[in-house]
């Protein structure tokens, strides 16, 4: 069935360090992998996404890598800042149902950046 | 451009009642998806609508239903509320109903069932 596993569930880093969050998806037909950041009491916000035809994408301090063979994708945040503290969700597009934008989400990672 | 708007922001209902939540997508977006967010289960897909048609449905009981209007606004309804229905209900707006399409979330409706 459709499943996305996300690790770790909590991550604490010192300001300036790097943070890495990893996800594994179950269905090889998934072809779109967004990452969302959700601050306390706020909406999930799309921070970066990657499509299956590329292996890596960067946007300033954020990067995402995709290994289609292993069905892994990861979020990398460099030079972390206190404002990076939030819950991060990975997601994979559902390969079933044809014309659909259904996303399967990981269970989230609570990132705490200590000043 | 205005973002995704959900109303109301907060609701308190009693077991057995029904509730209707509303979502207005970003202007020009025709696809609306609904998700239930709980601490234990994370974000779970409820259903997706495109051009007034339900395109996909998650694994939720028939008490959960939805619809989409010609202006792309969407509503979801939960009948015979149970305590376990307490959650943050999020809707996501997309330009199209197909994979690879960016989805933008609203602020959510916090439903508490007592």
PDB file of C-alpha atoms in Angstrom:
ATOM      1  CA  UNK A   1       0.000   0.000   0.000  1.00  0.00           C
ATOM      2  CA  UNK A   2       0.912   3.635  -0.099  1.00  0.00           C
ATOM      3  CA  UNK A   3       3.269   4.600   2.689  1.00  0.00           C
ATOM      4  CA  UNK A   4       5.898   7.221   3.498  1.00  0.00           C
ATOM      5  CA  UNK A   5       8.219   6.727   6.440  1.00  0.00           C
ATOM      6  CA  UNK A   6      10.022   9.721   7.922  1.00  0.00           C
ATOM      7  CA  UNK A   7      12.982   9.861  10.321  1.00  0.00           C
ATOM      8  CA  UNK A   8      13.847  11.134  12.801  1.00  0.00           C
ATOM      9  CA  UNK A   9      10.665  12.165  14.598  1.00  0.00           C
ATOM     10  CA  UNK A  10      12.570  14.793  16.576  1.00  0.00           C
ATOM     11  CA  UNK A  11      15.849  16.519  15.799  1.00  0.00           C
ATOM     12  CA  UNK A  12      17.719  19.025  17.916  1.00  0.00           C
ATOM     13  CA  UNK A  13      20.681  20.918  16.489  1.00  0.00           C
ATOM     14  CA  UNK A  14      22.809  23.901  17.439  1.00  0.00           C
ATOM     15  CA  UNK A  15      22.397  27.084  15.490  1.00  0.00           C
ATOM     16  CA  UNK A  16      24.689  27.001  12.484  1.00  0.00           C
ATOM     17  CA  UNK A  17      24.772  23.215  12.250  1.00  0.00           C
ATOM     18  CA  UNK A  18      23.168  21.203   9.444  1.00  0.00           C
ATOM     19  CA  UNK A  19      19.980  19.172   9.741  1.00  0.00           C
ATOM     20  CA  UNK A  20      19.014  16.166   7.652  1.00  0.00           C
ATOM     21  CA  UNK A  21      15.577  14.554   7.510  1.00  0.00           C
ATOM     22  CA  UNK A  22      15.066  11.323   5.595  1.00  0.00           C
ATOM     23  CA  UNK A  23      12.006   9.757   3.999  1.00  0.00           C
ATOM     24  CA  UNK A  24      11.308   6.467   2.286  1.00  0.00           C
ATOM     25  CA  UNK A  25       8.339   5.837   0.023  1.00  0.00           C
ATOM     26  CA  UNK A  26       6.780   2.532  -0.877  1.00  0.00           C
ATOM     27  CA  UNK A  27       5.559   2.883  -4.438  1.00  0.00           C
ATOM     28  CA  UNK A  28       8.034   3.295  -7.236  1.00  0.00           C
ATOM     29  CA  UNK A  29       5.416   5.024  -9.395  1.00  0.00           C
ATOM     30  CA  UNK A  30       5.446   8.118  -7.135  1.00  0.00           C
ATOM     31  CA  UNK A  31       7.020  10.973  -9.091  1.00  0.00           C
ATOM     32  CA  UNK A  32       6.628  14.136  -7.035  1.00  0.00           C
ATOM     33  CA  UNK A  33       8.075  14.779  -3.584  1.00  0.00           C
ATOM     34  CA  UNK A  34       7.280  18.029  -1.758  1.00  0.00           C
ATOM     35  CA  UNK A  35       8.468  19.139   1.663  1.00  0.00           C
ATOM     36  CA  UNK A  36       6.332  21.236   3.961  1.00  0.00           C
ATOM     37  CA  UNK A  37       7.240  23.297   7.015  1.00  0.00           C
ATOM     38  CA  UNK A  38       4.598  23.818   9.665  1.00  0.00           C
ATOM     39  CA  UNK A  39       5.181  26.275  12.470  1.00  0.00           C
ATOM     40  CA  UNK A  40       3.113  25.981  15.610  1.00  0.00           C
ATOM     41  CA  UNK A  41      -0.490  26.976  14.939  1.00  0.00           C
ATOM     42  CA  UNK A  42       0.147  27.742  11.281  1.00  0.00           C
ATOM     43  CA  UNK A  43      -0.539  26.150   7.938  1.00  0.00           C
ATOM     44  CA  UNK A  44       1.892  23.740   6.278  1.00  0.00           C
ATOM     45  CA  UNK A  45       3.967  25.728   3.800  1.00  0.00           C
ATOM     46  CA  UNK A  46       5.679  24.265   0.771  1.00  0.00           C
ATOM     47  CA  UNK A  47       9.414  24.944   1.088  1.00  0.00           C
ATOM     48  CA  UNK A  48      10.871  22.832  -1.698  1.00  0.00           C
ATOM     49  CA  UNK A  49       9.873  19.999  -3.989  1.00  0.00           C
ATOM     50  CA  UNK A  50      11.548  17.608  -6.381  1.00  0.00           C
ATOM     51  CA  UNK A  51      10.318  15.653  -9.332  1.00  0.00           C
ATOM     52  CA  UNK A  52      11.490  12.191 -10.242  1.00  0.00           C
ATOM     53  CA  UNK A  53      13.441  13.294 -13.285  1.00  0.00           C
ATOM     54  CA  UNK A  54      16.075  15.072 -11.141  1.00  0.00           C
ATOM     55  CA  UNK A  55      18.332  13.854  -8.344  1.00  0.00           C
ATOM     56  CA  UNK A  56      18.913  17.055  -6.408  1.00  0.00           C
ATOM     57  CA  UNK A  57      17.474  20.526  -6.038  1.00  0.00           C
ATOM     58  CA  UNK A  58      18.754  23.481  -4.018  1.00  0.00           C
ATOM     59  CA  UNK A  59      17.208  26.702  -2.822  1.00  0.00           C
ATOM     60  CA  UNK A  60      19.587  28.790  -0.720  1.00  0.00           C
ATOM     61  CA  UNK A  61      20.115  26.886   2.555  1.00  0.00           C
ATOM     62  CA  UNK A  62      17.703  24.100   1.656  1.00  0.00           C
ATOM     63  CA  UNK A  63      18.336  21.130  -0.596  1.00  0.00           C
ATOM     64  CA  UNK A  64      16.501  17.956  -1.400  1.00  0.00           C
ATOM     65  CA  UNK A  65      17.996  14.769  -2.824  1.00  0.00           C
ATOM     66  CA  UNK A  66      16.169  11.870  -4.424  1.00  0.00           C
ATOM     67  CA  UNK A  67      17.344   8.292  -4.907  1.00  0.00           C
ATOM     68  CA  UNK A  68      14.704   6.617  -7.036  1.00  0.00           C
ATOM     69  CA  UNK A  69      16.369   3.218  -6.946  1.00  0.00           C
ATOM     70  CA  UNK A  70      16.335   3.099  -3.166  1.00  0.00           C
ATOM     71  CA  UNK A  71      13.050   5.057  -2.954  1.00  0.00           C
ATOM     72  CA  UNK A  72      14.652   7.535  -0.552  1.00  0.00           C
ATOM     73  CA  UNK A  73      14.538  11.305  -0.467  1.00  0.00           C
ATOM     74  CA  UNK A  74      16.064  13.685   2.033  1.00  0.00           C
ATOM     75  CA  UNK A  75      15.867  17.298   3.142  1.00  0.00           C
ATOM     76  CA  UNK A  76      19.093  19.077   4.007  1.00  0.00           C
ATOM     77  CA  UNK A  77      19.134  22.400   5.838  1.00  0.00           C
ATOM     78  CA  UNK A  78      22.506  24.094   6.225  1.00  0.00           C
ATOM     79  CA  UNK A  79      23.499  26.899   8.599  1.00  0.00           C
ATOM     80  CA  UNK A  80      20.361  26.375  10.656  1.00  0.00           C
ATOM     81  CA  UNK A  81      18.755  29.344  12.369  1.00  0.00           C
ATOM     82  CA  UNK A  82      16.262  29.501  15.258  1.00  0.00           C
ATOM     83  CA  UNK A  83      13.502  30.420  12.790  1.00  0.00           C
ATOM     84  CA  UNK A  84      14.003  27.040  11.113  1.00  0.00           C
ATOM     85  CA  UNK A  85      12.446  25.452  14.216  1.00  0.00           C
ATOM     86  CA  UNK A  86       9.181  23.812  13.102  1.00  0.00           C
ATOM     87  CA  UNK A  87       7.671  20.480  12.106  1.00  0.00           C
ATOM     88  CA  UNK A  88       8.759  19.311   8.671  1.00  0.00           C
ATOM     89  CA  UNK A  89       6.682  16.902   6.599  1.00  0.00           C
ATOM     90  CA  UNK A  90       7.775  14.993   3.551  1.00  0.00           C
ATOM     91  CA  UNK A  91       5.216  13.730   1.061  1.00  0.00           C
ATOM     92  CA  UNK A  92       4.992  11.634  -2.057  1.00  0.00           C
ATOM     93  CA  UNK A  93       2.444  11.804  -4.810  1.00  0.00           C
ATOM     94  CA  UNK A  94       0.087   8.862  -4.878  1.00  0.00           C
ATOM     95  CA  UNK A  95       0.644   6.745  -7.956  1.00  0.00           C
ATOM     96  CA  UNK A  96      -2.898   5.453  -7.934  1.00  0.00           C
ATOM     97  CA  UNK A  97      -6.109   6.958  -9.224  1.00  0.00           C
ATOM     98  CA  UNK A  98      -4.890   8.546 -12.433  1.00  0.00           C
ATOM     99  CA  UNK A  99      -5.544  12.270 -12.553  1.00  0.00           C
ATOM    100  CA  UNK A 100      -5.112  13.086  -8.894  1.00  0.00           C
ATOM    101  CA  UNK A 101      -3.008  15.352  -6.721  1.00  0.00           C
ATOM    102  CA  UNK A 102      -3.280  13.106  -3.663  1.00  0.00           C
ATOM    103  CA  UNK A 103      -0.238  13.280  -1.377  1.00  0.00           C
ATOM    104  CA  UNK A 104       0.911  10.654   1.103  1.00  0.00           C
ATOM    105  CA  UNK A 105       2.603  12.338   4.048  1.00  0.00           C
ATOM    106  CA  UNK A 106       5.292  11.220   6.418  1.00  0.00           C
ATOM    107  CA  UNK A 107       4.630  11.526  10.122  1.00  0.00           C
ATOM    108  CA  UNK A 108       6.690  14.688  10.549  1.00  0.00           C
ATOM    109  CA  UNK A 109       9.976  15.738  12.146  1.00  0.00           C
ATOM    110  CA  UNK A 110      10.064  18.285  14.939  1.00  0.00           C
ATOM    111  CA  UNK A 111      13.229  20.314  14.368  1.00  0.00           C
ATOM    112  CA  UNK A 112      14.515  22.411  17.254  1.00  0.00           C
ATOM    113  CA  UNK A 113      17.385  24.788  16.569  1.00  0.00           C
ATOM    114  CA  UNK A 114      19.087  25.806  19.786  1.00  0.00           C
ATOM    115  CA  UNK A 115      20.545  29.340  19.797  1.00  0.00           C
TER     116      UNK A 115
ATOM    117  CA  UNK B   1      -3.191  37.011  -4.910  1.00  0.00           C
ATOM    118  CA  UNK B   2      -5.190  35.797  -1.929  1.00  0.00           C
ATOM    119  CA  UNK B   3      -4.225  32.463  -0.438  1.00  0.00           C
ATOM    120  CA  UNK B   4      -6.398  29.526   0.506  1.00  0.00           C
ATOM    121  CA  UNK B   5      -9.142  30.568   2.899  1.00  0.00           C
ATOM    122  CA  UNK B   6     -10.858  28.203   5.282  1.00  0.00           C
ATOM    123  CA  UNK B   7     -13.836  29.015   7.458  1.00  0.00           C
ATOM    124  CA  UNK B   8     -14.508  28.847  10.270  1.00  0.00           C
ATOM    125  CA  UNK B   9     -11.136  28.717  12.006  1.00  0.00           C
ATOM    126  CA  UNK B  10     -12.457  27.053  15.125  1.00  0.00           C
ATOM    127  CA  UNK B  11     -15.502  24.934  15.884  1.00  0.00           C
ATOM    128  CA  UNK B  12     -16.777  23.166  18.956  1.00  0.00           C
ATOM    129  CA  UNK B  13     -19.472  20.580  18.392  1.00  0.00           C
ATOM    130  CA  UNK B  14     -21.205  17.912  20.429  1.00  0.00           C
ATOM    131  CA  UNK B  15     -21.100  14.209  19.642  1.00  0.00           C
ATOM    132  CA  UNK B  16     -23.831  13.259  17.204  1.00  0.00           C
ATOM    133  CA  UNK B  17     -24.039  16.675  15.568  1.00  0.00           C
ATOM    134  CA  UNK B  18     -22.956  17.423  12.034  1.00  0.00           C
ATOM    135  CA  UNK B  19     -20.583  20.085  10.767  1.00  0.00           C
ATOM    136  CA  UNK B  20     -19.793  21.800   7.471  1.00  0.00           C
ATOM    137  CA  UNK B  21     -16.395  23.296   6.726  1.00  0.00           C
ATOM    138  CA  UNK B  22     -15.619  25.609   3.833  1.00  0.00           C
ATOM    139  CA  UNK B  23     -12.563  26.151   1.654  1.00  0.00           C
ATOM    140  CA  UNK B  24     -11.970  28.834  -0.973  1.00  0.00           C
ATOM    141  CA  UNK B  25      -8.975  27.981  -3.172  1.00  0.00           C
ATOM    142  CA  UNK B  26      -6.476  30.350  -4.682  1.00  0.00           C
ATOM    143  CA  UNK B  27      -7.999  32.210  -7.610  1.00  0.00           C
ATOM    144  CA  UNK B  28      -7.588  30.156 -10.768  1.00  0.00           C
ATOM    145  CA  UNK B  29      -6.985  26.892  -8.933  1.00  0.00           C
ATOM    146  CA  UNK B  30      -9.499  24.206  -9.793  1.00  0.00           C
ATOM    147  CA  UNK B  31      -8.442  21.356  -7.522  1.00  0.00           C
ATOM    148  CA  UNK B  32      -9.202  21.172  -3.810  1.00  0.00           C
ATOM    149  CA  UNK B  33      -8.031  18.382  -1.518  1.00  0.00           C
ATOM    150  CA  UNK B  34      -8.933  17.864   2.116  1.00  0.00           C
ATOM    151  CA  UNK B  35      -6.712  16.400   4.830  1.00  0.00           C
ATOM    152  CA  UNK B  36      -7.251  15.541   8.463  1.00  0.00           C
ATOM    153  CA  UNK B  37      -4.338  16.326  10.775  1.00  0.00           C
ATOM    154  CA  UNK B  38      -4.094  14.705  14.201  1.00  0.00           C
ATOM    155  CA  UNK B  39      -1.098  14.303  16.529  1.00  0.00           C
ATOM    156  CA  UNK B  40      -1.200  10.531  16.266  1.00  0.00           C
ATOM    157  CA  UNK B  41      -1.924  10.029  12.563  1.00  0.00           C
ATOM    158  CA  UNK B  42      -0.324  13.052  10.934  1.00  0.00           C
ATOM    159  CA  UNK B  43      -1.907  14.285   7.704  1.00  0.00           C
ATOM    160  CA  UNK B  44      -4.419  11.858   6.242  1.00  0.00           C
ATOM    161  CA  UNK B  45      -6.008  12.359   2.824  1.00  0.00           C
ATOM    162  CA  UNK B  46      -9.791  12.683   2.883  1.00  0.00           C
ATOM    163  CA  UNK B  47     -10.793  13.478  -0.698  1.00  0.00           C
ATOM    164  CA  UNK B  48     -10.022  15.557  -3.743  1.00  0.00           C
ATOM    165  CA  UNK B  49     -12.313  17.544  -6.006  1.00  0.00           C
ATOM    166  CA  UNK B  50     -11.734  18.936  -9.466  1.00  0.00           C
ATOM    167  CA  UNK B  51     -14.314  20.614 -11.676  1.00  0.00           C
ATOM    168  CA  UNK B  52     -17.082  19.726  -9.225  1.00  0.00           C
ATOM    169  CA  UNK B  53     -16.210  16.022  -9.386  1.00  0.00           C
ATOM    170  CA  UNK B  54     -14.680  13.881  -6.680  1.00  0.00           C
ATOM    171  CA  UNK B  55     -11.443  12.543  -8.160  1.00  0.00           C
ATOM    172  CA  UNK B  56     -10.153  10.540  -5.252  1.00  0.00           C
ATOM    173  CA  UNK B  57     -11.221   9.453  -1.794  1.00  0.00           C
ATOM    174  CA  UNK B  58      -9.242   8.392   1.244  1.00  0.00           C
ATOM    175  CA  UNK B  59      -9.975   5.675   3.734  1.00  0.00           C
ATOM    176  CA  UNK B  60     -12.557   7.459   5.873  1.00  0.00           C
ATOM    177  CA  UNK B  61     -16.115   6.385   6.746  1.00  0.00           C
ATOM    178  CA  UNK B  62     -19.107   7.574   4.778  1.00  0.00           C
ATOM    179  CA  UNK B  63     -19.851  10.155   7.485  1.00  0.00           C
ATOM    180  CA  UNK B  64     -17.235  12.281   5.772  1.00  0.00           C
ATOM    181  CA  UNK B  65     -18.415  13.818   2.530  1.00  0.00           C
ATOM    182  CA  UNK B  66     -17.637  16.793   0.388  1.00  0.00           C
ATOM    183  CA  UNK B  67     -18.545  18.736  -2.681  1.00  0.00           C
ATOM    184  CA  UNK B  68     -17.188  21.412  -4.958  1.00  0.00           C
ATOM    185  CA  UNK B  69     -19.050  24.279  -6.518  1.00  0.00           C
ATOM    186  CA  UNK B  70     -18.701  25.796  -9.967  1.00  0.00           C
ATOM    187  CA  UNK B  71     -16.480  28.580  -8.562  1.00  0.00           C
ATOM    188  CA  UNK B  72     -14.116  25.864  -7.200  1.00  0.00           C
ATOM    189  CA  UNK B  73     -15.034  26.549  -3.581  1.00  0.00           C
ATOM    190  CA  UNK B  74     -15.376  23.335  -1.642  1.00  0.00           C
ATOM    191  CA  UNK B  75     -17.178  22.186   1.450  1.00  0.00           C
ATOM    192  CA  UNK B  76     -16.749  19.096   3.546  1.00  0.00           C
ATOM    193  CA  UNK B  77     -19.363  17.698   5.854  1.00  0.00           C
ATOM    194  CA  UNK B  78     -19.031  15.352   8.779  1.00  0.00           C
ATOM    195  CA  UNK B  79     -22.225  13.829  10.115  1.00  0.00           C
ATOM    196  CA  UNK B  80     -22.852  12.069  13.421  1.00  0.00           C
ATOM    197  CA  UNK B  81     -19.693  13.481  14.963  1.00  0.00           C
ATOM    198  CA  UNK B  82     -17.531  11.295  17.162  1.00  0.00           C
ATOM    199  CA  UNK B  83     -14.914  12.319  19.707  1.00  0.00           C
ATOM    200  CA  UNK B  84     -12.249  10.916  17.405  1.00  0.00           C
ATOM    201  CA  UNK B  85     -13.184  13.406  14.709  1.00  0.00           C
ATOM    202  CA  UNK B  86     -11.493  16.149  16.716  1.00  0.00           C
ATOM    203  CA  UNK B  87      -8.687  17.341  14.477  1.00  0.00           C
ATOM    204  CA  UNK B  88      -7.327  20.112  12.320  1.00  0.00           C
ATOM    205  CA  UNK B  89      -8.962  19.917   8.900  1.00  0.00           C
ATOM    206  CA  UNK B  90      -6.813  21.343   6.151  1.00  0.00           C
ATOM    207  CA  UNK B  91      -7.672  22.000   2.576  1.00  0.00           C
ATOM    208  CA  UNK B  92      -5.086  22.287  -0.171  1.00  0.00           C
ATOM    209  CA  UNK B  93      -5.520  24.159  -3.433  1.00  0.00           C
ATOM    210  CA  UNK B  94      -3.843  23.163  -6.698  1.00  0.00           C
ATOM    211  CA  UNK B  95      -4.004  24.411 -10.246  1.00  0.00           C
ATOM    212  CA  UNK B  96      -4.785  20.970 -11.615  1.00  0.00           C
ATOM    213  CA  UNK B  97      -5.691  17.537 -10.313  1.00  0.00           C
ATOM    214  CA  UNK B  98      -2.617  15.624 -11.349  1.00  0.00           C
ATOM    215  CA  UNK B  99       0.679  14.578  -9.819  1.00  0.00           C
ATOM    216  CA  UNK B 100       3.561  17.078  -9.925  1.00  0.00           C
ATOM    217  CA  UNK B 101       1.215  19.925  -9.090  1.00  0.00           C
ATOM    218  CA  UNK B 102       2.090  22.170  -6.162  1.00  0.00           C
ATOM    219  CA  UNK B 103      -0.460  22.137  -3.364  1.00  0.00           C
ATOM    220  CA  UNK B 104      -0.985  25.148  -1.099  1.00  0.00           C
ATOM    221  CA  UNK B 105      -2.662  24.757   2.255  1.00  0.00           C
ATOM    222  CA  UNK B 106      -5.145  26.900   4.085  1.00  0.00           C
ATOM    223  CA  UNK B 107      -4.889  27.744   7.780  1.00  0.00           C
ATOM    224  CA  UNK B 108      -7.238  24.923   8.646  1.00  0.00           C
ATOM    225  CA  UNK B 109     -10.353  24.532  10.726  1.00  0.00           C
ATOM    226  CA  UNK B 110      -9.778  23.270  14.251  1.00  0.00           C
ATOM    227  CA  UNK B 111     -12.732  21.019  15.113  1.00  0.00           C
ATOM    228  CA  UNK B 112     -13.264  19.937  18.696  1.00  0.00           C
ATOM    229  CA  UNK B 113     -15.944  17.367  19.436  1.00  0.00           C
ATOM    230  CA  UNK B 114     -17.100  17.192  23.052  1.00  0.00           C
TER     231      UNK B 114
END
